Coordinates of C-alpha atoms in Angstrom, one line a residue:
X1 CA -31.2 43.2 -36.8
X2 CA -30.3 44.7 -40.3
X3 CA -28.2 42.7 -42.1
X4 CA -24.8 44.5 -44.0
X5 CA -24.1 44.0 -47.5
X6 CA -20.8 45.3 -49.8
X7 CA -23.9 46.8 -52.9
X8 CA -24.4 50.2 -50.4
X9 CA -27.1 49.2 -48.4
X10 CA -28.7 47.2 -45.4
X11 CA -31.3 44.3 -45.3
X12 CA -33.8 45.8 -42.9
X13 CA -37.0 43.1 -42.1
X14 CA -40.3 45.0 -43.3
X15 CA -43.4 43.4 -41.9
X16 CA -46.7 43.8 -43.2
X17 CA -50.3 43.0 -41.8
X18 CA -53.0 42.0 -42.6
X19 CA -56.5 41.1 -41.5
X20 CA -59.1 38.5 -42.7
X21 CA -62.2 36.5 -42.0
X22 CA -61.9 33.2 -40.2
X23 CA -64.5 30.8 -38.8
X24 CA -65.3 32.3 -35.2
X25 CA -62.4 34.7 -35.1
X26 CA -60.4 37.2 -37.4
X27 CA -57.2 36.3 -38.3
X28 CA -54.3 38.6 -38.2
X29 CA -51.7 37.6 -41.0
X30 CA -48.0 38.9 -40.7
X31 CA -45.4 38.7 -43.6
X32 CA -42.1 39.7 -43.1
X33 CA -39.9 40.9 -46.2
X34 CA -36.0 41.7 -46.7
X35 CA -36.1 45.4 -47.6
X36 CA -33.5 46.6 -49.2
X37 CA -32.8 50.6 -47.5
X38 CA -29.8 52.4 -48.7
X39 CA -26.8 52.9 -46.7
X40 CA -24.7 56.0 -48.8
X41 CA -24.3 59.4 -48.5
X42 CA -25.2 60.5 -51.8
X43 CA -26.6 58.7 -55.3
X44 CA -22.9 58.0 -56.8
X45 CA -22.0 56.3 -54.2
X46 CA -24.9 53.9 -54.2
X47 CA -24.6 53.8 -57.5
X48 CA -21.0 52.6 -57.7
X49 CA -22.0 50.1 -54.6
X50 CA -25.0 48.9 -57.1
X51 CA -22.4 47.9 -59.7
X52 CA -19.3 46.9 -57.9
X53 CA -20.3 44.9 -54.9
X54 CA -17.4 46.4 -52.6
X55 CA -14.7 45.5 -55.6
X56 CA -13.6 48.7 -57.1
X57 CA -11.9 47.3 -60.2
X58 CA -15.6 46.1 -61.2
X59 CA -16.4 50.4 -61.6
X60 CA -15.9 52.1 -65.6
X61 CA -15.6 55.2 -65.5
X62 CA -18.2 55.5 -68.2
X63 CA -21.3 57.3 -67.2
X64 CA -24.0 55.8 -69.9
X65 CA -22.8 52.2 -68.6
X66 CA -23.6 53.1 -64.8
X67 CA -26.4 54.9 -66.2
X68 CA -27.9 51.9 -67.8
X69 CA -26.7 49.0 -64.9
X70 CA -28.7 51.6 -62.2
X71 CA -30.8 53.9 -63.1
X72 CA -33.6 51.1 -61.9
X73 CA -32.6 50.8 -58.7
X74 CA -32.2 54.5 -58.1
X75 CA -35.3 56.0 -59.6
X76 CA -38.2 57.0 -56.9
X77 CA -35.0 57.9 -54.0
X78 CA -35.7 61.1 -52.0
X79 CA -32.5 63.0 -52.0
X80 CA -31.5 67.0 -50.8
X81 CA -29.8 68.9 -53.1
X82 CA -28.5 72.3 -53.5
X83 CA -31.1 74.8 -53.9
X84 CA -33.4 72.3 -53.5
X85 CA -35.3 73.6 -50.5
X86 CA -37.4 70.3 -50.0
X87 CA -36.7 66.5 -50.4
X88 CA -36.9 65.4 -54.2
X89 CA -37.3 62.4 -55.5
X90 CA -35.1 60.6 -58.7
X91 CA -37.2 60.7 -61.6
X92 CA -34.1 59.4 -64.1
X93 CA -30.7 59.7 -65.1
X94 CA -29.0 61.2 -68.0
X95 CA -27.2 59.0 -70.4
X96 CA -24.9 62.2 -71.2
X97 CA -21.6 63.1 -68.3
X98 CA -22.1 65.4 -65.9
X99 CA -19.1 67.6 -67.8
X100 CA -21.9 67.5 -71.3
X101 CA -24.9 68.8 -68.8
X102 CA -26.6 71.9 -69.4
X103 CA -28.9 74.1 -67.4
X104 CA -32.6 73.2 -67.7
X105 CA -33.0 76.5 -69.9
X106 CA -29.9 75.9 -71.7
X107 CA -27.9 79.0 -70.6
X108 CA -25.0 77.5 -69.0
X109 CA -23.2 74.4 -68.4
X110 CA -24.0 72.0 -65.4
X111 CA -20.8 72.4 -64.0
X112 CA -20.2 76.4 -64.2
X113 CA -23.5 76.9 -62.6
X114 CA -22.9 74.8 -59.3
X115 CA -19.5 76.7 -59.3
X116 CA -20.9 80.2 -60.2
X117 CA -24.0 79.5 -58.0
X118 CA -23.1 77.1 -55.1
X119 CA -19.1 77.0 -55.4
X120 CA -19.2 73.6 -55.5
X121 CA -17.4 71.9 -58.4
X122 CA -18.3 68.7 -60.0
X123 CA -15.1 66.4 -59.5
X124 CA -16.8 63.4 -60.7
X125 CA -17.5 65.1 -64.0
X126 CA -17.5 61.3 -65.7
X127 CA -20.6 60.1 -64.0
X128 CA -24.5 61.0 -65.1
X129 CA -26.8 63.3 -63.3
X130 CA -29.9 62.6 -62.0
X131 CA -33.2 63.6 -63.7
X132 CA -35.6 65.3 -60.8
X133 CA -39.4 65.2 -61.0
X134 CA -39.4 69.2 -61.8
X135 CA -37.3 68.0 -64.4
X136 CA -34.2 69.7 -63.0
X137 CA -30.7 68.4 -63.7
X138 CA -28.3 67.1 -60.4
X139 CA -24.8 65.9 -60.8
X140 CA -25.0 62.5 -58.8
X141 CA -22.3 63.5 -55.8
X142 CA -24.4 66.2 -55.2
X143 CA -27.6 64.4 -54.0
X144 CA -27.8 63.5 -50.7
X145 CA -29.5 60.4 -49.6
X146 CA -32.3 60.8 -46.8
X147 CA -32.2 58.2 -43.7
X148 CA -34.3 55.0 -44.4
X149 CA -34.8 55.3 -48.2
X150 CA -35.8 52.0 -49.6
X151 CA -34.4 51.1 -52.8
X152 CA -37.2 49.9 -54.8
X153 CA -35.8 47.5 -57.3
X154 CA -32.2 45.5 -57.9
X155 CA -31.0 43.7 -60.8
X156 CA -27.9 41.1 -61.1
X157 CA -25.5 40.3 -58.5
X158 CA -27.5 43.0 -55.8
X159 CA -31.0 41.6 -56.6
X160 CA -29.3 37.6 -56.1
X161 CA -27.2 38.8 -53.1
X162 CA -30.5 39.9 -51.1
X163 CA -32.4 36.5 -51.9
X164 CA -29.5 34.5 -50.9
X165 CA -29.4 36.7 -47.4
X166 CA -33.1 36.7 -46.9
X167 CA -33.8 33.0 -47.3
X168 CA -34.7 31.5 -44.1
X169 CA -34.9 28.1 -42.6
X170 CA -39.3 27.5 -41.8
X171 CA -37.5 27.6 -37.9
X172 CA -36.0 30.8 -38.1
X173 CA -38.9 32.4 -40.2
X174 CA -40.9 31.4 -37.2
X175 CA -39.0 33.3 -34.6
X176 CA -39.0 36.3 -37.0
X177 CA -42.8 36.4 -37.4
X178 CA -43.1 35.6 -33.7
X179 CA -40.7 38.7 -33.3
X180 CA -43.6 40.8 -35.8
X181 CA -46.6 39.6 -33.4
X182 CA -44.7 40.7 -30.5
X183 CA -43.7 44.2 -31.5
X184 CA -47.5 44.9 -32.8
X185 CA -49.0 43.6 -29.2
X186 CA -46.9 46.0 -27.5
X187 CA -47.5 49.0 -29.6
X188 CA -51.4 48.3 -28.6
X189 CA -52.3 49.8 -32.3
X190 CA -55.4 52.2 -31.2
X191 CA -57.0 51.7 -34.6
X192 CA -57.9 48.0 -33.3
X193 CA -58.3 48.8 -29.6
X194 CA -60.9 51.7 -30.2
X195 CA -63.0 49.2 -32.1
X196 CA -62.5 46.7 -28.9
X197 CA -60.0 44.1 -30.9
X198 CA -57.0 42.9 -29.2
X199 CA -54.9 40.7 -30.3
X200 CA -53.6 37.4 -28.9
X201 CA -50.0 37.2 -28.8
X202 CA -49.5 33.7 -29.9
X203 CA -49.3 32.2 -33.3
X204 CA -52.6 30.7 -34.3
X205 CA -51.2 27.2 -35.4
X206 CA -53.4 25.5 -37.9
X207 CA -53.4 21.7 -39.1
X208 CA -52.0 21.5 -42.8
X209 CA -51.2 18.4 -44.9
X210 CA -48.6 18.8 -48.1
X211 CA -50.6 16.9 -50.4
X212 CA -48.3 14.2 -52.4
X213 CA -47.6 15.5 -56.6
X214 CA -50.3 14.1 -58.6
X215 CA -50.0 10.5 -60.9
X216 CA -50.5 11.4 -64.3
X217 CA -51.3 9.1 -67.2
X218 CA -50.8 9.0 -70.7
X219 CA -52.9 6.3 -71.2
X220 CA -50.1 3.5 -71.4
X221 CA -47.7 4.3 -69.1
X222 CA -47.4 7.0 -65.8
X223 CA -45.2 10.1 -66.9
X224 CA -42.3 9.8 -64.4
X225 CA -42.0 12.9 -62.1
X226 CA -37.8 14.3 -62.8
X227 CA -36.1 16.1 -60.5
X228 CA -37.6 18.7 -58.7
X229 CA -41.4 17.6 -58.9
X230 CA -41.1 18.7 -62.7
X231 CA -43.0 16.0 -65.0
X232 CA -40.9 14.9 -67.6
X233 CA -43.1 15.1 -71.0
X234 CA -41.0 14.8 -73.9
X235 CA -40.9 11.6 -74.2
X236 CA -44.6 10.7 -73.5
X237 CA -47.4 9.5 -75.9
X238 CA -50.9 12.1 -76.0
X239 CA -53.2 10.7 -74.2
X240 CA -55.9 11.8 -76.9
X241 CA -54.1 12.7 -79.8
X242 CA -56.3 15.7 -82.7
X243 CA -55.6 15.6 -86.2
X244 CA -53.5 18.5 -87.7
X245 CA -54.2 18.6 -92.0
X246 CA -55.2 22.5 -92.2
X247 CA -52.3 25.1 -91.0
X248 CA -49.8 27.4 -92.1
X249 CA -46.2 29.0 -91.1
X250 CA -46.5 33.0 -90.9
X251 CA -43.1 34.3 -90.6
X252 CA -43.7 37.7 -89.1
X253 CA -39.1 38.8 -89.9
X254 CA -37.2 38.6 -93.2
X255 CA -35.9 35.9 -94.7
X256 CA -32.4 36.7 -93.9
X257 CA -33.3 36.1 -89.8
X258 CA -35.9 33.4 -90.7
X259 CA -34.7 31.7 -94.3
X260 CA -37.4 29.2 -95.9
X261 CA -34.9 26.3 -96.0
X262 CA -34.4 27.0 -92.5
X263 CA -38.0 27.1 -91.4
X264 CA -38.6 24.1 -93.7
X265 CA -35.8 22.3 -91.4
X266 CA -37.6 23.3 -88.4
X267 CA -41.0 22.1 -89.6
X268 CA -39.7 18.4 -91.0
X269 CA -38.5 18.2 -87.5
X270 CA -41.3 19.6 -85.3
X271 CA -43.5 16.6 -87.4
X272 CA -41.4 14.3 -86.6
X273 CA -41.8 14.9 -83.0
X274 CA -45.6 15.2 -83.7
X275 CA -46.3 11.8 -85.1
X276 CA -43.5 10.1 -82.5
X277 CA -46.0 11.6 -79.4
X278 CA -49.3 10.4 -81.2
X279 CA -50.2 14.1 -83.2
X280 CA -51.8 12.6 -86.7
X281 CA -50.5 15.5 -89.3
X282 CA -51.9 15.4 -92.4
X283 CA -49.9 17.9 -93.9
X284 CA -46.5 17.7 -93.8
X285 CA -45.6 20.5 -96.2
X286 CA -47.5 23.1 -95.2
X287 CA -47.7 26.9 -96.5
X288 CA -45.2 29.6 -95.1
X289 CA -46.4 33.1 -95.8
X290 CA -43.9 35.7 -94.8
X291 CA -45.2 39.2 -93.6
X292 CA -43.0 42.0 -91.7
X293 CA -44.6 43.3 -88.4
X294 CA -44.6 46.7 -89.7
X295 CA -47.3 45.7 -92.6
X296 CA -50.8 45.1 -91.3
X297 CA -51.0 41.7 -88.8
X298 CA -54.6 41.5 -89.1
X299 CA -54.3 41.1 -93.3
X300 CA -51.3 38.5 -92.8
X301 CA -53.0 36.5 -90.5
X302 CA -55.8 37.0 -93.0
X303 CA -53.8 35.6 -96.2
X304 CA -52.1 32.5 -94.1
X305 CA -55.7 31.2 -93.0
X306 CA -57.1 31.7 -96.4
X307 CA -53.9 29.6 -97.8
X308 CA -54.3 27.1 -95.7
X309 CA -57.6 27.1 -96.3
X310 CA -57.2 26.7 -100.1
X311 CA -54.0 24.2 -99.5
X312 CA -56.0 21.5 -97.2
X313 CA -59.6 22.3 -98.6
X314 CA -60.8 22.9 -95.3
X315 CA -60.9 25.6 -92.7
X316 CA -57.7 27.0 -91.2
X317 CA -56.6 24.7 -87.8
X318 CA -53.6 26.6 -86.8
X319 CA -51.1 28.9 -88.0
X320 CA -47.5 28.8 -86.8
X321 CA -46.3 32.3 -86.2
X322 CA -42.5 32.5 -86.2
X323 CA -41.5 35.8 -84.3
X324 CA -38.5 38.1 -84.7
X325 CA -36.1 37.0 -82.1
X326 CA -36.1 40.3 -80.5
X327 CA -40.1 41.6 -80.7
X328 CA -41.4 43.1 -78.4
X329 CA -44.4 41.6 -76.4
X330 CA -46.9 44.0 -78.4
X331 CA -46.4 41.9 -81.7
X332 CA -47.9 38.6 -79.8
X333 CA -50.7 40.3 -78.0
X334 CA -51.8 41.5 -81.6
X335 CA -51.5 38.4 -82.9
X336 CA -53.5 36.7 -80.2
X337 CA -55.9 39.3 -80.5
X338 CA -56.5 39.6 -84.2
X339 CA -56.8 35.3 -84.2
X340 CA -59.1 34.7 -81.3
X341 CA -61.5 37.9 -81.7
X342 CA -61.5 38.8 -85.5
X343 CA -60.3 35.2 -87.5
X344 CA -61.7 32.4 -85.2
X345 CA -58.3 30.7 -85.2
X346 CA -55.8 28.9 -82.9
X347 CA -52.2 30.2 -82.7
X348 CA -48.6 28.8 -81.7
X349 CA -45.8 31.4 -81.2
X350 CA -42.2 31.1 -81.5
X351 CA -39.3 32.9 -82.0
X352 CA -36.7 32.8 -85.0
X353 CA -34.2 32.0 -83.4
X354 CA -35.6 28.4 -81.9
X355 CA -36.2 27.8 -85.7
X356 CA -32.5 26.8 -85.9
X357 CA -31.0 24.1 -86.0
X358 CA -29.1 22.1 -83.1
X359 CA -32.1 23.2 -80.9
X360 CA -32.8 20.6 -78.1
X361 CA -35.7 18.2 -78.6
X362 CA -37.5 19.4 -75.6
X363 CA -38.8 22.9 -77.1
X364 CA -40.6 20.3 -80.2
X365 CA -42.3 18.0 -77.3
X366 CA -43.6 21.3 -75.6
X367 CA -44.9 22.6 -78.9
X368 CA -46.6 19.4 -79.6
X369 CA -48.2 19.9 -76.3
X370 CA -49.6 22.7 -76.9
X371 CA -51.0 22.4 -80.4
X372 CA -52.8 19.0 -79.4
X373 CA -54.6 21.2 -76.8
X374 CA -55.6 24.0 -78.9
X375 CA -56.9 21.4 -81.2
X376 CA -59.1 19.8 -78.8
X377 CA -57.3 17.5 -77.5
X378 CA -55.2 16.4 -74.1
X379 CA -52.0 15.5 -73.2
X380 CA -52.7 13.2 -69.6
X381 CA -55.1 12.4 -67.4
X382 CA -54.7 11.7 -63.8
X383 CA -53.8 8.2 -63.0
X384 CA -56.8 6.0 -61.4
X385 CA -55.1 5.7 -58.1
X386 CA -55.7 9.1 -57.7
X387 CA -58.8 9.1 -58.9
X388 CA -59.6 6.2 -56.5
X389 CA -59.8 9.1 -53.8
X390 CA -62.8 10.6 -55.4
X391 CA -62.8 11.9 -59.2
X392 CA -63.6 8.4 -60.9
X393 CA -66.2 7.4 -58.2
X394 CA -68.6 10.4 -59.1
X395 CA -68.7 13.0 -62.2
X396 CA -66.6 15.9 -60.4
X397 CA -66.2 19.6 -61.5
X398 CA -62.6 20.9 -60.1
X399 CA -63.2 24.7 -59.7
X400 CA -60.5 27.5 -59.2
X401 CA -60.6 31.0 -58.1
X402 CA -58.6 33.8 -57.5
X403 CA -59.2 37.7 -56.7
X404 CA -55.7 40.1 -57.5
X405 CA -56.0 44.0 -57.0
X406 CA -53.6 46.0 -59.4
X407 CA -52.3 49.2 -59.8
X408 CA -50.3 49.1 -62.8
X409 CA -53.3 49.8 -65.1
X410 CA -55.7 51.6 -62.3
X411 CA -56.9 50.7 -59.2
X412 CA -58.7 48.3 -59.9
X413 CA -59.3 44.3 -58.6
X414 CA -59.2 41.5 -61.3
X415 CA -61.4 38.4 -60.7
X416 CA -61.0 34.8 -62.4
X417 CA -62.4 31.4 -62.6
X418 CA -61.8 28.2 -64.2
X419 CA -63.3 25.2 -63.8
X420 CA -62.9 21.3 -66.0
X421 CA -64.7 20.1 -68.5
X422 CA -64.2 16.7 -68.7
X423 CA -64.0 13.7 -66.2
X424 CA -60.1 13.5 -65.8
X425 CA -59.7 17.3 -64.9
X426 CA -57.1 17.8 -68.0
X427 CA -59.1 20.7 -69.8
X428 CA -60.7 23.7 -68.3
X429 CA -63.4 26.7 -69.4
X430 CA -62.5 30.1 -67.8
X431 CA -63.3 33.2 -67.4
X432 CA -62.2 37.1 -66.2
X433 CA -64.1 40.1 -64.9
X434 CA -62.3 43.5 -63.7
X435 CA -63.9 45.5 -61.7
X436 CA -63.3 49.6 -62.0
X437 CA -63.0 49.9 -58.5
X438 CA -60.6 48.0 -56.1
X439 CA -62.7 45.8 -53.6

């Protein structure tokens, strides 16, 4: 059954299936999803649904805000409209009111055209218009939702409203996959029966074990496992602790987000943590070189490994890149690229503004973490009891795998493998291949 909700639509049950290879038989796998489908006549009611939740105080009258709170959710919708002959689907919204809208070629306004042409009048003139794939304009009351459109993506209270509904007890899941097997047997697909597969109409049920979190070690003492099977590390000592003496700060904002006394705060306390954890640093004052993101990143990154270079008197460890607290996700990929393919050296990212101080201790732990690792070194090992059971015995290799098929840059499938390189399973060698072609 579909399940109501007050953000203008239902919860229908989508299943999918799938089939794979098993020993002696083929398995059929079925997934069942709460799909969210929409429930409104026409986009601006949806949309005021999306953003109010079924209280009506919680709508502005603003059409940019609604614009910007929905346009996600609404974006890929078939819909009818007037002299639309066929179904269209939403390609965007306008941030500008439907009363500011003009004809695609400019001659007229929006709202004398649908009066002129359709006698309709836009009474809603407040609210955005929707943005067509032809690239025509459509006041929002005027687009008529189809039956069954699926809303392809919520935000805030709508997208937390639909996890809480669809959250199942392993019980009732059961029944509902149970409910998917049935429904398929009965339809007797013919693209399985003309190849002489039938399927059973039981689950398959298959012995499983939850395997117990592992005991880590630092060496002295077990790192105690926190609430929620989260390990607790910021307290812990590094199970086999580098030496940090060549590195530099490259601050890639201005001073006035990132100021040197401020940074210099930040670093007295980030070696503090260091050397508490077991993280020899043998310079404590090291270089900051500040460079904007709009200059050349490959000749910063340049000039910070060169001064650290020149500082320590011997090849560039690490360099500390402090981010603008609002860059975008381009600035570390080219960082990351430029270090590891062009200057053969290890990074650590962070933003401005957890240079400041009054920042909890936790984020200095983690960052001590990861440098010790990118220097060569690691943080635990697994505790021998665990070992006992067959990693300390013999010299083990602990290999992963994984296949995922992707659209979002082609259709393509993305293959990876890792595997350890040392006897307590605590560092790993990896490796990716993409193939043009999904598998």
């Amino acid at each position: 059954k579909k399940i109501s909700t007050p953000y203008g639509f239902d919860i229908w049950w989508r299943y999918r299936y799938t089939m794979r290879a098993g020993r002696n038989a083929t398995y059929l796998c079925v997934s069942a999803t709460g799909t969210p489908i929409a429930n409104q006549p026409t986009l601006l009611h949806l949309a005021q649904a999306l953003v109010s939740g079924g209280n009506a105080k919680r709508v502005e009258n603003e059409g940019s805000k609604l614009a910007k709170k929905t346009e996600m959710s609404l974006v890929n919708i078939a819909v009818a409209a007037p002299g639309i002959s066929d179904m269209r689907r939403v390609k965007g919204l306008t941030r500008t009111a439907g009363r500011d809208a003009k004809c695609p070629d400019q001659s007229a306004s929006l709202e004398s055209h649908y009066r002129e042409t359709y006698g309709l009048d836009i009474v809603n003139d407040w609210a955005p218009c929707a943005i067509m794939e032809d690239d025509s304009v459509v006041p929002l009351e005027h687009c008529r939702i189809t039956q069954l459109q699926g809303i392809s993506k919520l935000s805030g209270k709508a997208e937390e409203h639909i996890k809480q509904m669809t959250l199942l007890e392993p019980a009732a899941r059961m029944k509902l996959l149970q409910h998917a097997l049935t429904a398929l047997v009965s339809t007797k697909p013919t693209e399985l029966t003309k190849l002489g597969i039938s399927i059973a109409p039981k689950l398959e049920t298959l012995r499983a074990e939850i395997l117990p979190s592992p005991s880590l070690s630092t060496g002295k003492s077990k790192v105690a496992i926190e609430n929620r099977d989260n390990w607790d590390m910021s307290s812990t000592r590094l199970q086999t602790p580098q030496q940090l003496v060549s590195w530099a700060v490259v601050v890639f904002t201005s001073k006035v987000e990132a100021p040197e006394p401020q940074t210099r705060a930040f670093l007295v306390q980030l070696v503090d943590r260091a050397q508490q954890m077991g993280l020899v640093v043998g310079n404590t004052q090291p270089v900051i070189h500040y460079g904007e993101t709009r200059h050349s990143i490959s000749n910063t990154l340049e000039i910070a490994k060169q001064k650290a270079a020149t500082q320590a008197g011997t090849p560039a460890q690490l360099l500390l890149c402090v981010l603008p607290s609002k860059s975008n996700r381009s600035v570390y990929n080219e960082i990351k690229r430029v270090a590891l393919t062009q200057l053969g050296v290890h990074t650590q990212c962070i933003r401005a503004s957890n240079t400041r101080s009054g920042r909890a201790s936790m984020l200095d732990a983690m960052l001590v973490l990861k440098i010790n690792t990118k220097l060569g070194g690691s943080t635990v090992t697994l505790a021998n009891e665990r070992n006992s059971e067959g990693l300390a015995s013999v010299a083990t290799m602990v290999i992963s795998a994984d296949v995922s098929h992707t659209t979002l840059s082609g259709n393509m499938s993305v293959a990876a493998v890792v595997s350890s390189t040392d006897l307590g399973a605590t560092r790993y060698q990896g490796t990716v291949m993409q193939h043009p072609v999904r598998l």
